[in-house]
Amino acid sequence: LQDTKIGKGDLTGDICRDITDALQHAEREILPALNDQITDLKAQIEAAHEIGVKTPVYLSAGYDEKAIVDHHEWLHIGEDGKYKPFTEPGYHLICLNTPYLDVLLAQIKEVCENYDADGIFLDIVAVRKCRCGFCQKSMIKLGLDPLNDDDVLKMGEITYKNYFGYTTSSAVSGSVWLRTRLMINCSR
């Protein structure tokens, strides 16, 4: 930021930095090269704050390739009963009705406790029809029919509501902005 000659109030947007893979919570293996990124993020947040720029941290809640590689059972299963094959390029959608939600909550907690961020921007979230094993078991437990599209949608709504509630309460404090995305204010 030093060399850009940007003064206070000159930026129209917030600075976001994707640190999902750099977070140090228990579910992650930290690569030595990422330690510099963690330090760099802290320095970027400090520099942004020096010139009055807010710094929410970006976390991709709907995609986590490391988690999916380790836990195929967390994959979102679409209406056709399939998921995106690993042989195809691109990201793989993760179901938020799986133990992955605990991984995401640990990431949120870590950001709120260890970074002076002005919020967290959780992306790639929405009400989704999922037919993974976790969703099917939940539907049966709730008396919903996994073969009925309306019930599958209802399960998607329940999953999204649970996600929203848990992620919001996981943050230190929270003014929340929602539009298939979630903004959590981490103000201390």
PDB file of C-alpha atoms in Angstrom:
ATOM      1  CA  LEU A   1       0.000   0.000   0.000  1.00  0.00           C
ATOM      2  CA  GLN A   2       2.941   2.306   0.618  1.00  0.00           C
ATOM      3  CA  ASP A   3       3.851   2.634  -3.063  1.00  0.00           C
ATOM      4  CA  THR A   4       0.286   3.080  -4.322  1.00  0.00           C
ATOM      5  CA  LYS A   5      -0.165   6.586  -2.883  1.00  0.00           C
ATOM      6  CA  ILE A   6      -3.614   5.734  -1.577  1.00  0.00           C
ATOM      7  CA  GLY A   7      -4.851   7.963   1.173  1.00  0.00           C
ATOM      8  CA  LYS A   8      -7.547   7.517   3.765  1.00  0.00           C
ATOM      9  CA  GLY A   9     -10.940   7.146   2.154  1.00  0.00           C
ATOM     10  CA  ASP A  10      -9.558   6.653  -1.377  1.00  0.00           C
ATOM     11  CA  LEU A  11     -10.565   2.990  -1.575  1.00  0.00           C
ATOM     12  CA  THR A  12     -14.186   2.257  -2.387  1.00  0.00           C
ATOM     13  CA  GLY A  13     -14.043  -1.414  -1.393  1.00  0.00           C
ATOM     14  CA  ASP A  14     -12.704  -3.388   1.488  1.00  0.00           C
ATOM     15  CA  ILE A  15      -9.502  -5.385   1.341  1.00  0.00           C
ATOM     16  CA  CYS A  16     -10.222  -9.098   1.446  1.00  0.00           C
ATOM     17  CA  ARG A  17      -7.679 -11.874   1.670  1.00  0.00           C
ATOM     18  CA  ASP A  18      -8.446 -15.562   1.290  1.00  0.00           C
ATOM     19  CA  ILE A  19      -6.655 -17.284   4.140  1.00  0.00           C
ATOM     20  CA  THR A  20      -8.658 -20.487   4.334  1.00  0.00           C
ATOM     21  CA  ASP A  21      -5.567 -22.604   3.651  1.00  0.00           C
ATOM     22  CA  ALA A  22      -3.363 -20.542   5.964  1.00  0.00           C
ATOM     23  CA  LEU A  23      -5.422 -20.929   9.109  1.00  0.00           C
ATOM     24  CA  GLN A  24      -3.804 -22.999  11.808  1.00  0.00           C
ATOM     25  CA  HIS A  25      -6.756 -24.781  13.413  1.00  0.00           C
ATOM     26  CA  ALA A  26      -6.459 -28.444  14.290  1.00  0.00           C
ATOM     27  CA  GLU A  27      -7.980 -29.832  11.079  1.00  0.00           C
ATOM     28  CA  ARG A  28      -5.286 -28.240   8.912  1.00  0.00           C
ATOM     29  CA  GLU A  29      -1.722 -29.175   8.193  1.00  0.00           C
ATOM     30  CA  ILE A  30       0.255 -25.941   7.911  1.00  0.00           C
ATOM     31  CA  LEU A  31       2.757 -25.847   5.098  1.00  0.00           C
ATOM     32  CA  PRO A  32       5.975 -23.978   5.978  1.00  0.00           C
ATOM     33  CA  ALA A  33       5.456 -21.572   3.071  1.00  0.00           C
ATOM     34  CA  LEU A  34       2.078 -20.521   4.488  1.00  0.00           C
ATOM     35  CA  ASN A  35       3.608 -19.181   7.699  1.00  0.00           C
ATOM     36  CA  ASP A  36       4.815 -16.185   5.668  1.00  0.00           C
ATOM     37  CA  GLN A  37       1.276 -15.654   4.348  1.00  0.00           C
ATOM     38  CA  ILE A  38      -0.106 -15.603   7.889  1.00  0.00           C
ATOM     39  CA  THR A  39       2.449 -12.986   8.924  1.00  0.00           C
ATOM     40  CA  ASP A  40       1.791 -11.149   5.647  1.00  0.00           C
ATOM     41  CA  LEU A  41      -1.949 -11.074   6.349  1.00  0.00           C
ATOM     42  CA  LYS A  42      -1.388  -9.536   9.764  1.00  0.00           C
ATOM     43  CA  ALA A  43       0.897  -6.917   8.185  1.00  0.00           C
ATOM     44  CA  GLN A  44      -1.646  -6.196   5.441  1.00  0.00           C
ATOM     45  CA  ILE A  45      -4.415  -5.694   7.972  1.00  0.00           C
ATOM     46  CA  GLU A  46      -2.202  -3.339  10.009  1.00  0.00           C
ATOM     47  CA  ALA A  47      -1.228  -1.340   6.905  1.00  0.00           C
ATOM     48  CA  ALA A  48      -4.851  -1.088   5.781  1.00  0.00           C
ATOM     49  CA  HIS A  49      -5.959   0.089   9.206  1.00  0.00           C
ATOM     50  CA  GLU A  50      -3.214   2.757   9.207  1.00  0.00           C
ATOM     51  CA  ILE A  51      -4.908   4.404   6.216  1.00  0.00           C
ATOM     52  CA  GLY A  52      -8.464   3.821   7.441  1.00  0.00           C
ATOM     53  CA  VAL A  53      -9.373   0.843   5.250  1.00  0.00           C
ATOM     54  CA  LYS A  54     -11.576  -1.878   6.706  1.00  0.00           C
ATOM     55  CA  THR A  55     -10.318  -5.437   6.310  1.00  0.00           C
ATOM     56  CA  PRO A  56     -12.777  -8.303   6.304  1.00  0.00           C
ATOM     57  CA  VAL A  57     -11.193 -11.714   5.810  1.00  0.00           C
ATOM     58  CA  TYR A  58     -12.546 -13.912   3.010  1.00  0.00           C
ATOM     59  CA  LEU A  59     -13.279 -17.578   3.706  1.00  0.00           C
ATOM     60  CA  SER A  60     -14.726 -19.834   1.060  1.00  0.00           C
ATOM     61  CA  ALA A  61     -17.360 -21.719   3.016  1.00  0.00           C
ATOM     62  CA  GLY A  62     -18.705 -23.706   0.087  1.00  0.00           C
ATOM     63  CA  TYR A  63     -15.412 -24.916  -1.366  1.00  0.00           C
ATOM     64  CA  ASP A  64     -12.570 -26.519   0.571  1.00  0.00           C
ATOM     65  CA  GLU A  65     -10.503 -28.762  -1.667  1.00  0.00           C
ATOM     66  CA  LYS A  66      -8.252 -29.996   1.159  1.00  0.00           C
ATOM     67  CA  ALA A  67     -11.241 -31.069   3.223  1.00  0.00           C
ATOM     68  CA  ILE A  68     -12.924 -32.716   0.233  1.00  0.00           C
ATOM     69  CA  VAL A  69      -9.817 -34.677  -0.723  1.00  0.00           C
ATOM     70  CA  ASP A  70      -9.577 -35.959   2.848  1.00  0.00           C
ATOM     71  CA  HIS A  71     -13.353 -36.458   3.254  1.00  0.00           C
ATOM     72  CA  HIS A  72     -15.152 -37.418   0.039  1.00  0.00           C
ATOM     73  CA  GLU A  73     -18.240 -38.127   2.128  1.00  0.00           C
ATOM     74  CA  TRP A  74     -18.628 -34.356   2.674  1.00  0.00           C
ATOM     75  CA  LEU A  75     -19.244 -33.692  -1.030  1.00  0.00           C
ATOM     76  CA  HIS A  76     -22.492 -32.039  -2.045  1.00  0.00           C
ATOM     77  CA  ILE A  77     -24.535 -34.533  -4.056  1.00  0.00           C
ATOM     78  CA  GLY A  78     -26.684 -32.836  -6.685  1.00  0.00           C
ATOM     79  CA  GLU A  79     -30.210 -33.539  -7.854  1.00  0.00           C
ATOM     80  CA  ASP A  80     -28.923 -36.130 -10.316  1.00  0.00           C
ATOM     81  CA  GLY A  81     -27.352 -38.067  -7.437  1.00  0.00           C
ATOM     82  CA  LYS A  82     -23.848 -37.203  -8.594  1.00  0.00           C
ATOM     83  CA  TYR A  83     -20.977 -34.962  -7.606  1.00  0.00           C
ATOM     84  CA  LYS A  84     -18.339 -33.297  -9.741  1.00  0.00           C
ATOM     85  CA  PRO A  85     -15.648 -35.907 -10.525  1.00  0.00           C
ATOM     86  CA  PHE A  86     -12.130 -35.220  -9.273  1.00  0.00           C
ATOM     87  CA  THR A  87     -10.879 -35.805 -12.817  1.00  0.00           C
ATOM     88  CA  GLU A  88     -12.608 -32.579 -13.931  1.00  0.00           C
ATOM     89  CA  PRO A  89     -10.925 -29.231 -13.267  1.00  0.00           C
ATOM     90  CA  GLY A  90     -12.512 -26.814 -10.862  1.00  0.00           C
ATOM     91  CA  TYR A  91     -13.799 -26.786  -7.325  1.00  0.00           C
ATOM     92  CA  HIS A  92     -16.018 -29.295  -5.585  1.00  0.00           C
ATOM     93  CA  LEU A  93     -19.011 -28.050  -3.612  1.00  0.00           C
ATOM     94  CA  ILE A  94     -19.087 -29.151   0.005  1.00  0.00           C
ATOM     95  CA  CYS A  95     -22.231 -29.938   1.984  1.00  0.00           C
ATOM     96  CA  LEU A  96     -22.697 -27.807   5.093  1.00  0.00           C
ATOM     97  CA  ASN A  97     -24.736 -30.561   6.784  1.00  0.00           C
ATOM     98  CA  THR A  98     -21.549 -32.561   7.393  1.00  0.00           C
ATOM     99  CA  PRO A  99     -18.756 -32.432   9.997  1.00  0.00           C
ATOM    100  CA  TYR A 100     -17.154 -29.853   7.676  1.00  0.00           C
ATOM    101  CA  LEU A 101     -19.264 -27.237   9.452  1.00  0.00           C
ATOM    102  CA  ASP A 102     -17.132 -27.816  12.573  1.00  0.00           C
ATOM    103  CA  VAL A 103     -13.998 -27.183  10.489  1.00  0.00           C
ATOM    104  CA  LEU A 104     -15.479 -23.927   9.185  1.00  0.00           C
ATOM    105  CA  LEU A 105     -16.500 -22.846  12.696  1.00  0.00           C
ATOM    106  CA  ALA A 106     -12.919 -23.397  13.876  1.00  0.00           C
ATOM    107  CA  GLN A 107     -11.682 -21.190  11.019  1.00  0.00           C
ATOM    108  CA  ILE A 108     -14.114 -18.424  11.989  1.00  0.00           C
ATOM    109  CA  LYS A 109     -13.094 -18.640  15.630  1.00  0.00           C
ATOM    110  CA  GLU A 110      -9.425 -18.500  14.674  1.00  0.00           C
ATOM    111  CA  VAL A 111      -9.885 -15.391  12.536  1.00  0.00           C
ATOM    112  CA  CYS A 112     -11.834 -13.630  15.294  1.00  0.00           C
ATOM    113  CA  GLU A 113      -9.303 -14.534  17.980  1.00  0.00           C
ATOM    114  CA  ASN A 114      -6.013 -14.133  16.089  1.00  0.00           C
ATOM    115  CA  TYR A 115      -6.517 -11.379  13.518  1.00  0.00           C
ATOM    116  CA  ASP A 116      -7.577  -7.764  13.839  1.00  0.00           C
ATOM    117  CA  ALA A 117     -10.001  -8.192  10.938  1.00  0.00           C
ATOM    118  CA  ASP A 118     -13.098  -6.035  10.639  1.00  0.00           C
ATOM    119  CA  GLY A 119     -15.245  -8.984   9.684  1.00  0.00           C
ATOM    120  CA  ILE A 120     -15.408 -12.270   7.844  1.00  0.00           C
ATOM    121  CA  PHE A 121     -16.837 -12.717   4.379  1.00  0.00           C
ATOM    122  CA  LEU A 122     -18.117 -16.279   3.996  1.00  0.00           C
ATOM    123  CA  ASP A 123     -18.729 -17.077   0.344  1.00  0.00           C
ATOM    124  CA  ILE A 124     -20.218 -19.842  -1.786  1.00  0.00           C
ATOM    125  CA  VAL A 125     -23.202 -20.497   0.484  1.00  0.00           C
ATOM    126  CA  ALA A 126     -26.895 -20.798  -0.336  1.00  0.00           C
ATOM    127  CA  VAL A 127     -29.897 -23.016   0.192  1.00  0.00           C
ATOM    128  CA  ARG A 128     -29.027 -26.122  -1.828  1.00  0.00           C
ATOM    129  CA  LYS A 129     -30.710 -29.414  -2.541  1.00  0.00           C
ATOM    130  CA  CYS A 130     -28.229 -32.063  -1.444  1.00  0.00           C
ATOM    131  CA  ARG A 131     -28.595 -35.809  -1.469  1.00  0.00           C
ATOM    132  CA  CYS A 132     -25.420 -36.796   0.382  1.00  0.00           C
ATOM    133  CA  GLY A 133     -25.575 -39.475   3.069  1.00  0.00           C
ATOM    134  CA  PHE A 134     -25.623 -36.882   5.862  1.00  0.00           C
ATOM    135  CA  CYS A 135     -28.605 -35.073   4.332  1.00  0.00           C
ATOM    136  CA  GLN A 136     -30.483 -38.307   3.663  1.00  0.00           C
ATOM    137  CA  LYS A 137     -30.006 -39.455   7.277  1.00  0.00           C
ATOM    138  CA  SER A 138     -31.097 -36.033   8.556  1.00  0.00           C
ATOM    139  CA  MET A 139     -34.191 -36.069   6.344  1.00  0.00           C
ATOM    140  CA  ILE A 140     -35.240 -39.516   7.585  1.00  0.00           C
ATOM    141  CA  LYS A 141     -34.652 -38.457  11.205  1.00  0.00           C
ATOM    142  CA  LEU A 142     -36.844 -35.378  10.626  1.00  0.00           C
ATOM    143  CA  GLY A 143     -39.578 -37.407   8.922  1.00  0.00           C
ATOM    144  CA  LEU A 144     -38.767 -36.013   5.462  1.00  0.00           C
ATOM    145  CA  ASP A 145     -38.654 -38.103   2.289  1.00  0.00           C
ATOM    146  CA  PRO A 146     -35.235 -38.052   0.550  1.00  0.00           C
ATOM    147  CA  LEU A 147     -36.991 -38.920  -2.736  1.00  0.00           C
ATOM    148  CA  ASN A 148     -39.346 -35.938  -2.559  1.00  0.00           C
ATOM    149  CA  ASP A 149     -37.893 -32.750  -4.128  1.00  0.00           C
ATOM    150  CA  ASP A 150     -39.878 -30.475  -1.798  1.00  0.00           C
ATOM    151  CA  ASP A 151     -38.502 -32.323   1.232  1.00  0.00           C
ATOM    152  CA  VAL A 152     -34.965 -32.183  -0.177  1.00  0.00           C
ATOM    153  CA  LEU A 153     -35.382 -28.411  -0.578  1.00  0.00           C
ATOM    154  CA  LYS A 154     -36.748 -28.184   2.984  1.00  0.00           C
ATOM    155  CA  MET A 155     -33.612 -30.007   4.198  1.00  0.00           C
ATOM    156  CA  GLY A 156     -31.513 -27.491   2.247  1.00  0.00           C
ATOM    157  CA  GLU A 157     -33.320 -24.669   4.038  1.00  0.00           C
ATOM    158  CA  ILE A 158     -32.781 -26.330   7.429  1.00  0.00           C
ATOM    159  CA  THR A 159     -29.092 -26.856   6.634  1.00  0.00           C
ATOM    160  CA  TYR A 160     -28.684 -23.222   5.592  1.00  0.00           C
ATOM    161  CA  LYS A 161     -30.484 -21.984   8.714  1.00  0.00           C
ATOM    162  CA  ASN A 162     -28.212 -24.155  10.902  1.00  0.00           C
ATOM    163  CA  TYR A 163     -25.126 -22.925   9.030  1.00  0.00           C
ATOM    164  CA  PHE A 164     -26.215 -19.322   9.473  1.00  0.00           C
ATOM    165  CA  GLY A 165     -26.908 -19.743  13.184  1.00  0.00           C
ATOM    166  CA  TYR A 166     -23.713 -21.616  13.995  1.00  0.00           C
ATOM    167  CA  THR A 167     -21.406 -19.371  11.962  1.00  0.00           C
ATOM    168  CA  THR A 168     -22.927 -16.232  13.435  1.00  0.00           C
ATOM    169  CA  SER A 169     -22.645 -17.471  17.023  1.00  0.00           C
ATOM    170  CA  SER A 170     -19.087 -18.698  16.356  1.00  0.00           C
ATOM    171  CA  ALA A 171     -17.935 -15.124  15.764  1.00  0.00           C
ATOM    172  CA  VAL A 172     -16.987 -12.970  18.741  1.00  0.00           C
ATOM    173  CA  SER A 173     -19.829 -10.504  18.115  1.00  0.00           C
ATOM    174  CA  GLY A 174     -21.955  -9.967  15.172  1.00  0.00           C
ATOM    175  CA  SER A 175     -23.662  -7.566  12.933  1.00  0.00           C
ATOM    176  CA  VAL A 176     -24.488  -9.899  10.095  1.00  0.00           C
ATOM    177  CA  TRP A 177     -25.016  -9.210   6.404  1.00  0.00           C
ATOM    178  CA  LEU A 178     -26.670 -11.956   4.413  1.00  0.00           C
ATOM    179  CA  ARG A 179     -27.331 -12.389   0.712  1.00  0.00           C
ATOM    180  CA  THR A 180     -26.400 -15.999  -0.013  1.00  0.00           C
ATOM    181  CA  ARG A 181     -23.249 -14.797   1.653  1.00  0.00           C
ATOM    182  CA  LEU A 182     -22.548 -13.890   5.229  1.00  0.00           C
ATOM    183  CA  MET A 183     -20.614 -10.975   6.687  1.00  0.00           C
ATOM    184  CA  ILE A 184     -19.710 -11.250  10.340  1.00  0.00           C
ATOM    185  CA  ASN A 185     -18.338  -8.264  12.230  1.00  0.00           C
ATOM    186  CA  CYS A 186     -15.482  -9.377  14.487  1.00  0.00           C
ATOM    187  CA  SER A 187     -15.246  -6.101  16.400  1.00  0.00           C
ATOM    188  CA  ARG A 188     -13.917  -6.695  19.842  1.00  0.00           C
TER     189      ARG A 188
END
